[in-house]
Every structure is written in C-alpha cells, then in structure tokens.
Amino acid sequence: MAKKRKKRRKSSKQKTYSIAQFRNDYPDEATCLDKIFQIRFSSLGACPRCAVVEAKFKRISTRRCYQCVECGYQLHPTAGTVFEKTRTPLTYWFYAIYLYTVTRNGVAAKELQRHLKVTYKTAWRMADQIRKIMVSTSTEKLSGLVIADESFIGGQEKNKHKNKRRKGTGYGGKTAVFGMMDKNGRVIAKVLDDDPKGEILKPIIRENVDKDATIISDGFGAYSGLKKEFKDHQIVKHENEEYVNEAGYTTNPIETHWSNLKRMIKGTHIHVGKKHLYKYIAENIFRYENKH
C-alpha cells in the first residue's frame, strides 16, 4: 500500500536575505544613493522652494545630490548622516551594514578591513558609525511582563598585566551593566558608572517601565520594594538554585541576552572598553529586536 505523502508546511519564518540578493539590489553607487534619497525624502509632499506638489528630482551625476526639475532646488541625501563627507564608496558602506545585520556575533573592524580592502582606521570608523545608528532613541516604556537583571562585562583582574590591574570591587574590576526585557521582545540596557545597587537601578526601572507591569528579577537586594511601585514583583531565587519560581516566572531570557553579548565580545572583539561598551550593547539589542 502506497504511503501517503505528507503535505509540506509553508514556513512562517521570513526568508534569509542572501548576499546574491544584496548584490542584485545594490550593484553600484547610484543605486545606493537612490535608496538613501528614497528613505529620507519619499514622504516629501512638495519641493521646499517652488512648492510644486509631487515635484520630480533628478540625480546630479557628478555629486551626491538631487535637483528639482522645476526650480533647480537641490537636496543632498547624505547630509546629516554617517555618509556625509565620506570618501568611502556607498557600496562599501551598504555592504558593511549588510554584514552587521546578518551576522550573529558581530563583525570585527579587522574583518571589515579584509572584506573591503581599506585601512584599519577607515574600517574602525565605519564600524563605529554603524553601531551608533543602532543605538535606540525610543522613549516607549516597557510593559506587561518585564524581566530585569544586572551583569558584568570584562576580564578578571587576576588575568590582567600587573600594572593594569584595578583596585576595586568584588566584581573583579568588570563593568556593570543593567538590562530589562519585556515579552514584546523589546530590550533596554544601560552601562552603569558604579556597582549595581538600589539607588542606581530603581530610577532606571521607574523611568523605563510602565506602572502596570509585572517585574521579574532574581533575589538581589537592590530590587526590594518594587512590589509597592508596580503591579507585581516576582522573584526567582537563584541562591536557592531556583530558575523557575512557583508561579512559573523565570529570568532566563535576559540572562541569555547577556550570554549572547559576552559571546559576541569575547569571540569577535576580544576586548571592549567601557567608553564604547554602550554601542556594542546597542548592536546586540538591535540584532535581537530585528531577528525576524
């Protein structure tokens, strides 16, 4: 008896944007500039000078510029962006952005240098500018179930050269970071200037979390008293080897996020200084929030 063939289910996941598709979409400098113009000025209702509705703009071939066919008014798509005044081809920039959005663990500046055949200084600046784009400017508060957790980034003092060791805290001179994640997939994270404590963490929580939210955290004393300010505060007692509390709440998602960040830094960048750490955190958050 012939076996019935199982119907293949259509995948609900979005298809991967391949390098072949990227090269087809952005083959040259003009196409990249057209894309920037489209993103920045597609909603432009009329020419700012002659006020002609749906005015047409033609590209000036000798410059990164578009000109109104009616009055000659010029728009510069790269002005005020990371591409302003750059002598690096836009095709290089677009490829670098492509790499940063499709890779799981980031791209080192040396790797970018090898890909683009540019100087290390140029590659590092491009990488730094791309990370700055990824820094969120959203002011929307986290809501629903919000998981909070602190972590520490950096090598241990005992592994550093003697003249670079810091006298410090019980956390081995590492940089403290604090983050929150809600069930909608949004993440907010901060680099702390001091070791985490209630007077530092609570103002950040109040500023970024809706009052009707349920806070989930471990048993760290800095979180005590949050139940009075928010809808609920669920505690997962890690000190008792509890990873899911009796009500079914866990802090695993935010801890996984910190693990991914540390893996990216250790595996790709080796070391990140405190001054630039916020950009690497933003990169990791951007990739997480846009993973689909």
PDB file of C-alpha atoms in Angstrom:
ATOM      1  CA  MET A   1       0.000   0.000   0.000  1.00  0.00           C
ATOM      2  CA  ALA A   2       1.436   3.314  -1.073  1.00  0.00           C
ATOM      3  CA  LYS A   3       2.380   5.680   1.714  1.00  0.00           C
ATOM      4  CA  LYS A   4       0.552   8.978   1.774  1.00  0.00           C
ATOM      5  CA  ARG A   5       2.786  11.917   1.162  1.00  0.00           C
ATOM      6  CA  LYS A   6       2.810  14.436   3.932  1.00  0.00           C
ATOM      7  CA  LYS A   7       1.991  17.958   2.877  1.00  0.00           C
ATOM      8  CA  ARG A   8       4.877  20.298   3.423  1.00  0.00           C
ATOM      9  CA  ARG A   9       4.016  23.155   5.695  1.00  0.00           C
ATOM     10  CA  LYS A  10       4.908  26.572   4.495  1.00  0.00           C
ATOM     11  CA  SER A  11       7.467  28.130   6.775  1.00  0.00           C
ATOM     12  CA  SER A  12       6.199  31.180   8.646  1.00  0.00           C
ATOM     13  CA  LYS A  13       9.732  32.478   9.013  1.00  0.00           C
ATOM     14  CA  GLN A  14      10.937  35.249   6.778  1.00  0.00           C
ATOM     15  CA  LYS A  15      13.376  34.114   4.110  1.00  0.00           C
ATOM     16  CA  THR A  16      17.033  34.955   4.621  1.00  0.00           C
ATOM     17  CA  TYR A  17      18.270  37.997   2.712  1.00  0.00           C
ATOM     18  CA  SER A  18      21.180  36.433   0.821  1.00  0.00           C
ATOM     19  CA  ILE A  19      24.371  38.030  -0.450  1.00  0.00           C
ATOM     20  CA  ALA A  20      23.173  37.342  -4.006  1.00  0.00           C
ATOM     21  CA  GLN A  21      20.009  39.345  -3.359  1.00  0.00           C
ATOM     22  CA  PHE A  22      22.015  42.128  -1.760  1.00  0.00           C
ATOM     23  CA  ARG A  23      24.356  42.411  -4.741  1.00  0.00           C
ATOM     24  CA  ASN A  24      21.397  42.414  -7.095  1.00  0.00           C
ATOM     25  CA  ASP A  25      19.630  45.179  -5.122  1.00  0.00           C
ATOM     26  CA  TYR A  26      22.677  47.420  -4.631  1.00  0.00           C
ATOM     27  CA  PRO A  27      25.068  46.855  -7.548  1.00  0.00           C
ATOM     28  CA  ASP A  28      26.542  50.358  -7.794  1.00  0.00           C
ATOM     29  CA  GLU A  29      26.969  53.779  -6.224  1.00  0.00           C
ATOM     30  CA  ALA A  30      23.950  55.335  -7.955  1.00  0.00           C
ATOM     31  CA  THR A  31      21.576  52.652  -6.679  1.00  0.00           C
ATOM     32  CA  CYS A  32      22.794  53.114  -3.107  1.00  0.00           C
ATOM     33  CA  LEU A  33      22.334  56.875  -3.328  1.00  0.00           C
ATOM     34  CA  ASP A  34      18.846  56.391  -4.783  1.00  0.00           C
ATOM     35  CA  LYS A  35      17.988  54.200  -1.785  1.00  0.00           C
ATOM     36  CA  ILE A  36      19.133  56.841   0.706  1.00  0.00           C
ATOM     37  CA  PHE A  37      17.154  59.503  -1.189  1.00  0.00           C
ATOM     38  CA  GLN A  38      14.069  57.290  -1.163  1.00  0.00           C
ATOM     39  CA  ILE A  39      14.317  56.624   2.589  1.00  0.00           C
ATOM     40  CA  ARG A  40      14.846  60.272   3.505  1.00  0.00           C
ATOM     41  CA  PHE A  41      12.605  62.095   1.040  1.00  0.00           C
ATOM     42  CA  SER A  42       9.901  59.678  -0.137  1.00  0.00           C
ATOM     43  CA  SER A  43       7.378  61.457   2.098  1.00  0.00           C
ATOM     44  CA  LEU A  44       8.340  64.917   0.796  1.00  0.00           C
ATOM     45  CA  GLY A  45       4.994  66.363  -0.291  1.00  0.00           C
ATOM     46  CA  ALA A  46       6.307  69.262  -2.360  1.00  0.00           C
ATOM     47  CA  CYS A  47       9.526  70.972  -3.362  1.00  0.00           C
ATOM     48  CA  PRO A  48      10.672  73.161  -0.425  1.00  0.00           C
ATOM     49  CA  ARG A  49      11.370  76.093  -2.762  1.00  0.00           C
ATOM     50  CA  CYS A  50       8.791  76.132  -5.588  1.00  0.00           C
ATOM     51  CA  ALA A  51       6.116  74.209  -3.643  1.00  0.00           C
ATOM     52  CA  VAL A  52       5.226  72.076  -6.663  1.00  0.00           C
ATOM     53  CA  VAL A  53       3.328  69.065  -5.343  1.00  0.00           C
ATOM     54  CA  GLU A  54       4.966  65.715  -6.184  1.00  0.00           C
ATOM     55  CA  ALA A  55       7.873  67.538  -7.784  1.00  0.00           C
ATOM     56  CA  LYS A  56      10.380  65.381  -9.634  1.00  0.00           C
ATOM     57  CA  PHE A  57      14.025  65.370  -8.629  1.00  0.00           C
ATOM     58  CA  LYS A  58      16.793  64.205 -10.937  1.00  0.00           C
ATOM     59  CA  ARG A  59      20.164  62.985  -9.755  1.00  0.00           C
ATOM     60  CA  ILE A  60      23.251  65.089 -10.472  1.00  0.00           C
ATOM     61  CA  SER A  61      25.787  62.632 -11.854  1.00  0.00           C
ATOM     62  CA  THR A  62      28.884  64.477 -10.589  1.00  0.00           C
ATOM     63  CA  ARG A  63      27.759  64.859  -6.948  1.00  0.00           C
ATOM     64  CA  ARG A  64      25.686  63.097  -4.292  1.00  0.00           C
ATOM     65  CA  CYS A  65      22.838  65.460  -4.995  1.00  0.00           C
ATOM     66  CA  TYR A  66      19.305  65.609  -6.476  1.00  0.00           C
ATOM     67  CA  GLN A  67      17.785  68.649  -8.187  1.00  0.00           C
ATOM     68  CA  CYS A  68      14.175  69.738  -8.676  1.00  0.00           C
ATOM     69  CA  VAL A  69      13.366  69.764 -12.390  1.00  0.00           C
ATOM     70  CA  GLU A  70      11.092  72.793 -11.904  1.00  0.00           C
ATOM     71  CA  CYS A  71      13.233  75.279  -9.971  1.00  0.00           C
ATOM     72  CA  GLY A  72      16.669  73.683  -9.560  1.00  0.00           C
ATOM     73  CA  TYR A  73      16.417  73.328  -5.759  1.00  0.00           C
ATOM     74  CA  GLN A  74      18.916  70.731  -4.564  1.00  0.00           C
ATOM     75  CA  LEU A  75      18.630  68.003  -1.931  1.00  0.00           C
ATOM     76  CA  HIS A  76      21.641  66.187  -0.511  1.00  0.00           C
ATOM     77  CA  PRO A  77      20.569  62.729   0.781  1.00  0.00           C
ATOM     78  CA  THR A  78      23.794  62.023   2.683  1.00  0.00           C
ATOM     79  CA  ALA A  79      23.820  65.352   4.575  1.00  0.00           C
ATOM     80  CA  GLY A  80      23.405  64.799   8.300  1.00  0.00           C
ATOM     81  CA  THR A  81      24.009  61.060   8.031  1.00  0.00           C
ATOM     82  CA  VAL A  82      27.004  58.787   8.629  1.00  0.00           C
ATOM     83  CA  PHE A  83      27.678  59.030   4.883  1.00  0.00           C
ATOM     84  CA  GLU A  84      28.205  62.803   4.921  1.00  0.00           C
ATOM     85  CA  LYS A  85      31.616  63.848   3.581  1.00  0.00           C
ATOM     86  CA  THR A  86      32.780  60.238   3.385  1.00  0.00           C
ATOM     87  CA  ARG A  87      35.175  59.374   0.592  1.00  0.00           C
ATOM     88  CA  THR A  88      34.471  55.685   1.052  1.00  0.00           C
ATOM     89  CA  PRO A  89      32.121  54.376  -1.681  1.00  0.00           C
ATOM     90  CA  LEU A  90      28.494  53.942  -0.621  1.00  0.00           C
ATOM     91  CA  THR A  91      28.654  50.382  -1.932  1.00  0.00           C
ATOM     92  CA  TYR A  92      31.257  49.674   0.783  1.00  0.00           C
ATOM     93  CA  TRP A  93      29.027  51.225   3.447  1.00  0.00           C
ATOM     94  CA  PHE A  94      25.991  49.251   2.326  1.00  0.00           C
ATOM     95  CA  TYR A  95      27.957  46.011   2.319  1.00  0.00           C
ATOM     96  CA  ALA A  96      29.285  46.738   5.813  1.00  0.00           C
ATOM     97  CA  ILE A  97      25.731  47.410   7.056  1.00  0.00           C
ATOM     98  CA  TYR A  98      24.617  44.169   5.407  1.00  0.00           C
ATOM     99  CA  LEU A  99      27.317  42.243   7.277  1.00  0.00           C
ATOM    100  CA  TYR A 100      26.367  43.815  10.609  1.00  0.00           C
ATOM    101  CA  THR A 101      22.696  42.950  10.215  1.00  0.00           C
ATOM    102  CA  VAL A 102      23.044  39.321   9.059  1.00  0.00           C
ATOM    103  CA  THR A 103      25.880  38.105  11.264  1.00  0.00           C
ATOM    104  CA  ARG A 104      25.039  36.569  14.640  1.00  0.00           C
ATOM    105  CA  ASN A 105      28.117  37.654  16.605  1.00  0.00           C
ATOM    106  CA  GLY A 106      29.097  40.967  15.064  1.00  0.00           C
ATOM    107  CA  VAL A 107      31.951  41.935  12.776  1.00  0.00           C
ATOM    108  CA  ALA A 108      35.402  42.974  13.936  1.00  0.00           C
ATOM    109  CA  ALA A 109      36.989  46.046  12.351  1.00  0.00           C
ATOM    110  CA  LYS A 110      39.880  43.860  11.135  1.00  0.00           C
ATOM    111  CA  GLU A 111      37.367  41.591   9.413  1.00  0.00           C
ATOM    112  CA  LEU A 112      35.774  44.616   7.751  1.00  0.00           C
ATOM    113  CA  GLN A 113      39.225  45.787   6.679  1.00  0.00           C
ATOM    114  CA  ARG A 114      39.881  42.443   4.968  1.00  0.00           C
ATOM    115  CA  HIS A 115      36.491  42.430   3.234  1.00  0.00           C
ATOM    116  CA  LEU A 116      36.704  45.985   1.893  1.00  0.00           C
ATOM    117  CA  LYS A 117      40.480  46.339   1.381  1.00  0.00           C
ATOM    118  CA  VAL A 118      40.523  49.654   3.263  1.00  0.00           C
ATOM    119  CA  THR A 119      42.761  50.901   6.059  1.00  0.00           C
ATOM    120  CA  TYR A 120      42.080  49.765   9.613  1.00  0.00           C
ATOM    121  CA  LYS A 121      41.314  53.373  10.582  1.00  0.00           C
ATOM    122  CA  THR A 122      38.592  53.555   7.917  1.00  0.00           C
ATOM    123  CA  ALA A 123      37.173  50.156   8.852  1.00  0.00           C
ATOM    124  CA  TRP A 124      37.046  51.044  12.560  1.00  0.00           C
ATOM    125  CA  ARG A 125      35.307  54.351  11.863  1.00  0.00           C
ATOM    126  CA  MET A 126      32.731  52.654   9.626  1.00  0.00           C
ATOM    127  CA  ALA A 127      32.047  50.021  12.283  1.00  0.00           C
ATOM    128  CA  ASP A 128      31.723  52.694  14.971  1.00  0.00           C
ATOM    129  CA  GLN A 129      29.298  54.782  12.883  1.00  0.00           C
ATOM    130  CA  ILE A 130      27.144  51.750  12.074  1.00  0.00           C
ATOM    131  CA  ARG A 131      26.853  50.901  15.770  1.00  0.00           C
ATOM    132  CA  LYS A 132      25.809  54.479  16.518  1.00  0.00           C
ATOM    133  CA  ILE A 133      22.937  54.066  14.040  1.00  0.00           C
ATOM    134  CA  MET A 134      21.826  51.023  16.039  1.00  0.00           C
ATOM    135  CA  VAL A 135      21.527  52.976  19.312  1.00  0.00           C
ATOM    136  CA  SER A 136      17.800  53.206  20.045  1.00  0.00           C
ATOM    137  CA  THR A 137      16.156  56.607  20.515  1.00  0.00           C
ATOM    138  CA  SER A 138      12.770  55.157  21.515  1.00  0.00           C
ATOM    139  CA  THR A 139      11.119  56.582  24.638  1.00  0.00           C
ATOM    140  CA  GLU A 140       8.350  53.965  24.775  1.00  0.00           C
ATOM    141  CA  LYS A 141       8.166  52.252  28.157  1.00  0.00           C
ATOM    142  CA  LEU A 142       8.367  48.510  28.643  1.00  0.00           C
ATOM    143  CA  SER A 143       5.083  46.901  29.623  1.00  0.00           C
ATOM    144  CA  GLY A 144       3.449  43.609  30.568  1.00  0.00           C
ATOM    145  CA  LEU A 145       5.975  41.138  31.931  1.00  0.00           C
ATOM    146  CA  VAL A 146       9.352  42.860  32.338  1.00  0.00           C
ATOM    147  CA  ILE A 147      12.463  40.865  33.251  1.00  0.00           C
ATOM    148  CA  ALA A 148      15.267  42.801  34.948  1.00  0.00           C
ATOM    149  CA  ASP A 149      18.825  41.636  35.520  1.00  0.00           C
ATOM    150  CA  GLU A 150      22.317  43.014  36.034  1.00  0.00           C
ATOM    151  CA  SER A 151      25.557  41.579  34.709  1.00  0.00           C
ATOM    152  CA  PHE A 152      29.288  42.321  34.454  1.00  0.00           C
ATOM    153  CA  ILE A 153      31.368  42.656  31.302  1.00  0.00           C
ATOM    154  CA  GLY A 154      35.149  42.306  31.093  1.00  0.00           C
ATOM    155  CA  GLY A 155      38.096  40.188  32.068  1.00  0.00           C
ATOM    156  CA  GLN A 156      39.086  39.343  35.597  1.00  0.00           C
ATOM    157  CA  GLU A 157      41.746  41.443  37.279  1.00  0.00           C
ATOM    158  CA  LYS A 158      43.909  38.407  38.011  1.00  0.00           C
ATOM    159  CA  ASN A 159      44.256  37.794  34.261  1.00  0.00           C
ATOM    160  CA  LYS A 160      45.446  41.335  33.507  1.00  0.00           C
ATOM    161  CA  HIS A 161      49.001  42.618  33.453  1.00  0.00           C
ATOM    162  CA  LYS A 162      50.045  43.744  36.925  1.00  0.00           C
ATOM    163  CA  ASN A 163      50.320  47.433  36.049  1.00  0.00           C
ATOM    164  CA  LYS A 164      46.791  47.402  34.528  1.00  0.00           C
ATOM    165  CA  ARG A 165      45.001  45.831  37.467  1.00  0.00           C
ATOM    166  CA  ARG A 166      42.484  47.992  39.271  1.00  0.00           C
ATOM    167  CA  LYS A 167      41.798  48.019  42.940  1.00  0.00           C
ATOM    168  CA  GLY A 168      38.225  47.544  43.078  1.00  0.00           C
ATOM    169  CA  THR A 169      35.071  45.903  43.829  1.00  0.00           C
ATOM    170  CA  GLY A 170      34.265  42.302  44.475  1.00  0.00           C
ATOM    171  CA  TYR A 171      33.378  42.000  40.809  1.00  0.00           C
ATOM    172  CA  GLY A 172      36.993  41.942  39.691  1.00  0.00           C
ATOM    173  CA  GLY A 173      37.031  45.395  38.108  1.00  0.00           C
ATOM    174  CA  LYS A 174      34.453  44.435  35.469  1.00  0.00           C
ATOM    175  CA  THR A 175      31.983  46.955  34.023  1.00  0.00           C
ATOM    176  CA  ALA A 176      28.482  46.665  35.454  1.00  0.00           C
ATOM    177  CA  VAL A 177      25.531  46.681  33.063  1.00  0.00           C
ATOM    178  CA  PHE A 178      21.801  46.582  33.715  1.00  0.00           C
ATOM    179  CA  GLY A 179      19.063  45.479  31.349  1.00  0.00           C
ATOM    180  CA  MET A 180      15.315  44.905  31.087  1.00  0.00           C
ATOM    181  CA  MET A 181      13.315  42.910  28.563  1.00  0.00           C
ATOM    182  CA  ASP A 182       9.555  42.659  28.045  1.00  0.00           C
ATOM    183  CA  LYS A 183       7.510  39.914  26.421  1.00  0.00           C
ATOM    184  CA  ASN A 184       7.050  42.037  23.283  1.00  0.00           C
ATOM    185  CA  GLY A 185      10.727  41.499  22.511  1.00  0.00           C
ATOM    186  CA  ARG A 186      11.953  44.971  23.451  1.00  0.00           C
ATOM    187  CA  VAL A 187      15.181  45.430  25.413  1.00  0.00           C
ATOM    188  CA  ILE A 188      16.621  48.415  27.287  1.00  0.00           C
ATOM    189  CA  ALA A 189      20.143  48.227  28.673  1.00  0.00           C
ATOM    190  CA  LYS A 190      22.500  50.681  30.388  1.00  0.00           C
ATOM    191  CA  VAL A 191      26.184  50.782  31.265  1.00  0.00           C
ATOM    192  CA  LEU A 192      26.483  51.651  34.963  1.00  0.00           C
ATOM    193  CA  ASP A 193      29.078  54.028  36.401  1.00  0.00           C
ATOM    194  CA  ASP A 194      29.145  52.115  39.680  1.00  0.00           C
ATOM    195  CA  ASP A 195      28.321  48.696  41.059  1.00  0.00           C
ATOM    196  CA  PRO A 196      24.573  47.946  40.901  1.00  0.00           C
ATOM    197  CA  LYS A 197      22.581  48.984  43.947  1.00  0.00           C
ATOM    198  CA  GLY A 198      19.024  50.061  44.675  1.00  0.00           C
ATOM    199  CA  GLU A 199      19.613  53.817  44.348  1.00  0.00           C
ATOM    200  CA  ILE A 200      21.077  53.251  40.867  1.00  0.00           C
ATOM    201  CA  LEU A 201      18.776  50.562  39.442  1.00  0.00           C
ATOM    202  CA  LYS A 202      15.383  51.717  40.725  1.00  0.00           C
ATOM    203  CA  PRO A 203      15.405  55.144  38.979  1.00  0.00           C
ATOM    204  CA  ILE A 204      16.222  53.379  35.685  1.00  0.00           C
ATOM    205  CA  ILE A 205      13.314  50.959  36.227  1.00  0.00           C
ATOM    206  CA  ARG A 206      10.884  53.775  37.118  1.00  0.00           C
ATOM    207  CA  GLU A 207      11.893  55.773  34.047  1.00  0.00           C
ATOM    208  CA  ASN A 208      11.571  52.918  31.560  1.00  0.00           C
ATOM    209  CA  VAL A 209       8.823  50.599  32.846  1.00  0.00           C
ATOM    210  CA  ASP A 210       5.056  51.114  32.895  1.00  0.00           C
ATOM    211  CA  LYS A 211       3.485  51.159  36.375  1.00  0.00           C
ATOM    212  CA  ASP A 212       1.067  48.354  35.391  1.00  0.00           C
ATOM    213  CA  ALA A 213       3.944  45.995  34.552  1.00  0.00           C
ATOM    214  CA  THR A 214       4.962  42.894  36.454  1.00  0.00           C
ATOM    215  CA  ILE A 215       8.670  42.953  37.289  1.00  0.00           C
ATOM    216  CA  ILE A 216      10.574  39.653  37.277  1.00  0.00           C
ATOM    217  CA  SER A 217      14.020  39.570  38.877  1.00  0.00           C
ATOM    218  CA  ASP A 218      16.339  37.430  40.939  1.00  0.00           C
ATOM    219  CA  GLY A 219      16.667  37.833  44.694  1.00  0.00           C
ATOM    220  CA  PHE A 220      19.258  40.641  44.543  1.00  0.00           C
ATOM    221  CA  GLY A 221      18.530  43.113  47.346  1.00  0.00           C
ATOM    222  CA  ALA A 222      18.633  46.140  45.018  1.00  0.00           C
ATOM    223  CA  TYR A 223      15.194  45.121  43.675  1.00  0.00           C
ATOM    224  CA  SER A 224      13.465  45.030  47.074  1.00  0.00           C
ATOM    225  CA  GLY A 225      10.375  47.222  47.395  1.00  0.00           C
ATOM    226  CA  LEU A 226       9.390  47.172  43.697  1.00  0.00           C
ATOM    227  CA  LYS A 227       6.095  45.440  44.505  1.00  0.00           C
ATOM    228  CA  LYS A 228       4.868  48.674  46.078  1.00  0.00           C
ATOM    229  CA  GLU A 229       5.535  50.680  42.904  1.00  0.00           C
ATOM    230  CA  PHE A 230       4.426  48.257  40.184  1.00  0.00           C
ATOM    231  CA  LYS A 231       1.573  45.828  39.593  1.00  0.00           C
ATOM    232  CA  ASP A 232       3.616  42.898  40.869  1.00  0.00           C
ATOM    233  CA  HIS A 233       7.171  41.809  41.551  1.00  0.00           C
ATOM    234  CA  GLN A 234       8.027  38.143  41.020  1.00  0.00           C
ATOM    235  CA  ILE A 235      11.321  36.910  42.487  1.00  0.00           C
ATOM    236  CA  VAL A 236      13.290  33.917  41.197  1.00  0.00           C
ATOM    237  CA  LYS A 237      15.585  32.785  43.995  1.00  0.00           C
ATOM    238  CA  HIS A 238      18.801  31.809  42.249  1.00  0.00           C
ATOM    239  CA  GLU A 239      20.550  31.492  45.580  1.00  0.00           C
ATOM    240  CA  ASN A 240      18.276  28.507  46.259  1.00  0.00           C
ATOM    241  CA  GLU A 241      19.052  27.059  42.815  1.00  0.00           C
ATOM    242  CA  GLU A 242      15.590  28.111  41.643  1.00  0.00           C
ATOM    243  CA  TYR A 243      15.380  29.061  37.962  1.00  0.00           C
ATOM    244  CA  VAL A 244      11.586  28.977  37.570  1.00  0.00           C
ATOM    245  CA  ASN A 245       9.601  30.113  40.604  1.00  0.00           C
ATOM    246  CA  GLU A 246       6.362  28.567  41.868  1.00  0.00           C
ATOM    247  CA  ALA A 247       4.266  30.940  39.733  1.00  0.00           C
ATOM    248  CA  GLY A 248       6.161  29.886  36.596  1.00  0.00           C
ATOM    249  CA  TYR A 249       8.267  33.022  36.125  1.00  0.00           C
ATOM    250  CA  THR A 250      11.918  32.951  35.049  1.00  0.00           C
ATOM    251  CA  THR A 251      14.758  35.379  34.277  1.00  0.00           C
ATOM    252  CA  ASN A 252      16.320  33.092  31.657  1.00  0.00           C
ATOM    253  CA  PRO A 253      15.536  35.290  28.585  1.00  0.00           C
ATOM    254  CA  ILE A 254      17.519  38.323  29.809  1.00  0.00           C
ATOM    255  CA  GLU A 255      20.332  36.077  31.055  1.00  0.00           C
ATOM    256  CA  THR A 256      20.505  34.502  27.589  1.00  0.00           C
ATOM    257  CA  HIS A 257      20.730  38.003  26.144  1.00  0.00           C
ATOM    258  CA  TRP A 258      23.726  38.788  28.368  1.00  0.00           C
ATOM    259  CA  SER A 259      25.337  35.483  27.354  1.00  0.00           C
ATOM    260  CA  ASN A 260      24.978  36.391  23.678  1.00  0.00           C
ATOM    261  CA  LEU A 261      26.536  39.805  24.312  1.00  0.00           C
ATOM    262  CA  LYS A 262      29.509  38.290  26.150  1.00  0.00           C
ATOM    263  CA  ARG A 263      29.946  35.671  23.436  1.00  0.00           C
ATOM    264  CA  MET A 264      29.988  38.414  20.785  1.00  0.00           C
ATOM    265  CA  ILE A 265      32.590  40.455  22.666  1.00  0.00           C
ATOM    266  CA  LYS A 266      34.815  37.543  23.651  1.00  0.00           C
ATOM    267  CA  GLY A 267      34.608  35.683  20.346  1.00  0.00           C
ATOM    268  CA  THR A 268      34.677  38.598  17.882  1.00  0.00           C
ATOM    269  CA  HIS A 269      36.108  41.691  19.543  1.00  0.00           C
ATOM    270  CA  ILE A 270      38.205  40.152  22.368  1.00  0.00           C
ATOM    271  CA  HIS A 271      38.008  43.339  24.435  1.00  0.00           C
ATOM    272  CA  VAL A 272      35.699  46.366  24.565  1.00  0.00           C
ATOM    273  CA  GLY A 273      36.453  49.401  26.717  1.00  0.00           C
ATOM    274  CA  LYS A 274      33.813  50.965  28.965  1.00  0.00           C
ATOM    275  CA  LYS A 275      33.723  54.141  26.828  1.00  0.00           C
ATOM    276  CA  HIS A 276      32.436  52.256  23.768  1.00  0.00           C
ATOM    277  CA  LEU A 277      30.556  49.435  25.503  1.00  0.00           C
ATOM    278  CA  TYR A 278      27.119  51.062  25.131  1.00  0.00           C
ATOM    279  CA  LYS A 279      27.410  50.845  21.321  1.00  0.00           C
ATOM    280  CA  TYR A 280      28.176  47.114  21.396  1.00  0.00           C
ATOM    281  CA  ILE A 281      25.206  46.621  23.714  1.00  0.00           C
ATOM    282  CA  ALA A 282      23.031  48.615  21.282  1.00  0.00           C
ATOM    283  CA  GLU A 283      24.259  46.452  18.400  1.00  0.00           C
ATOM    284  CA  ASN A 284      23.323  43.284  20.274  1.00  0.00           C
ATOM    285  CA  ILE A 285      19.880  44.701  21.146  1.00  0.00           C
ATOM    286  CA  PHE A 286      19.278  45.822  17.547  1.00  0.00           C
ATOM    287  CA  ARG A 287      20.062  42.346  16.280  1.00  0.00           C
ATOM    288  CA  TYR A 288      17.796  40.753  18.887  1.00  0.00           C
ATOM    289  CA  GLU A 289      14.841  43.078  18.249  1.00  0.00           C
ATOM    290  CA  ASN A 290      15.124  42.642  14.475  1.00  0.00           C
ATOM    291  CA  LYS A 291      15.901  38.914  14.420  1.00  0.00           C
ATOM    292  CA  HIS A 292      12.808  38.134  12.336  1.00  0.00           C
TER     293      HIS A 292
END
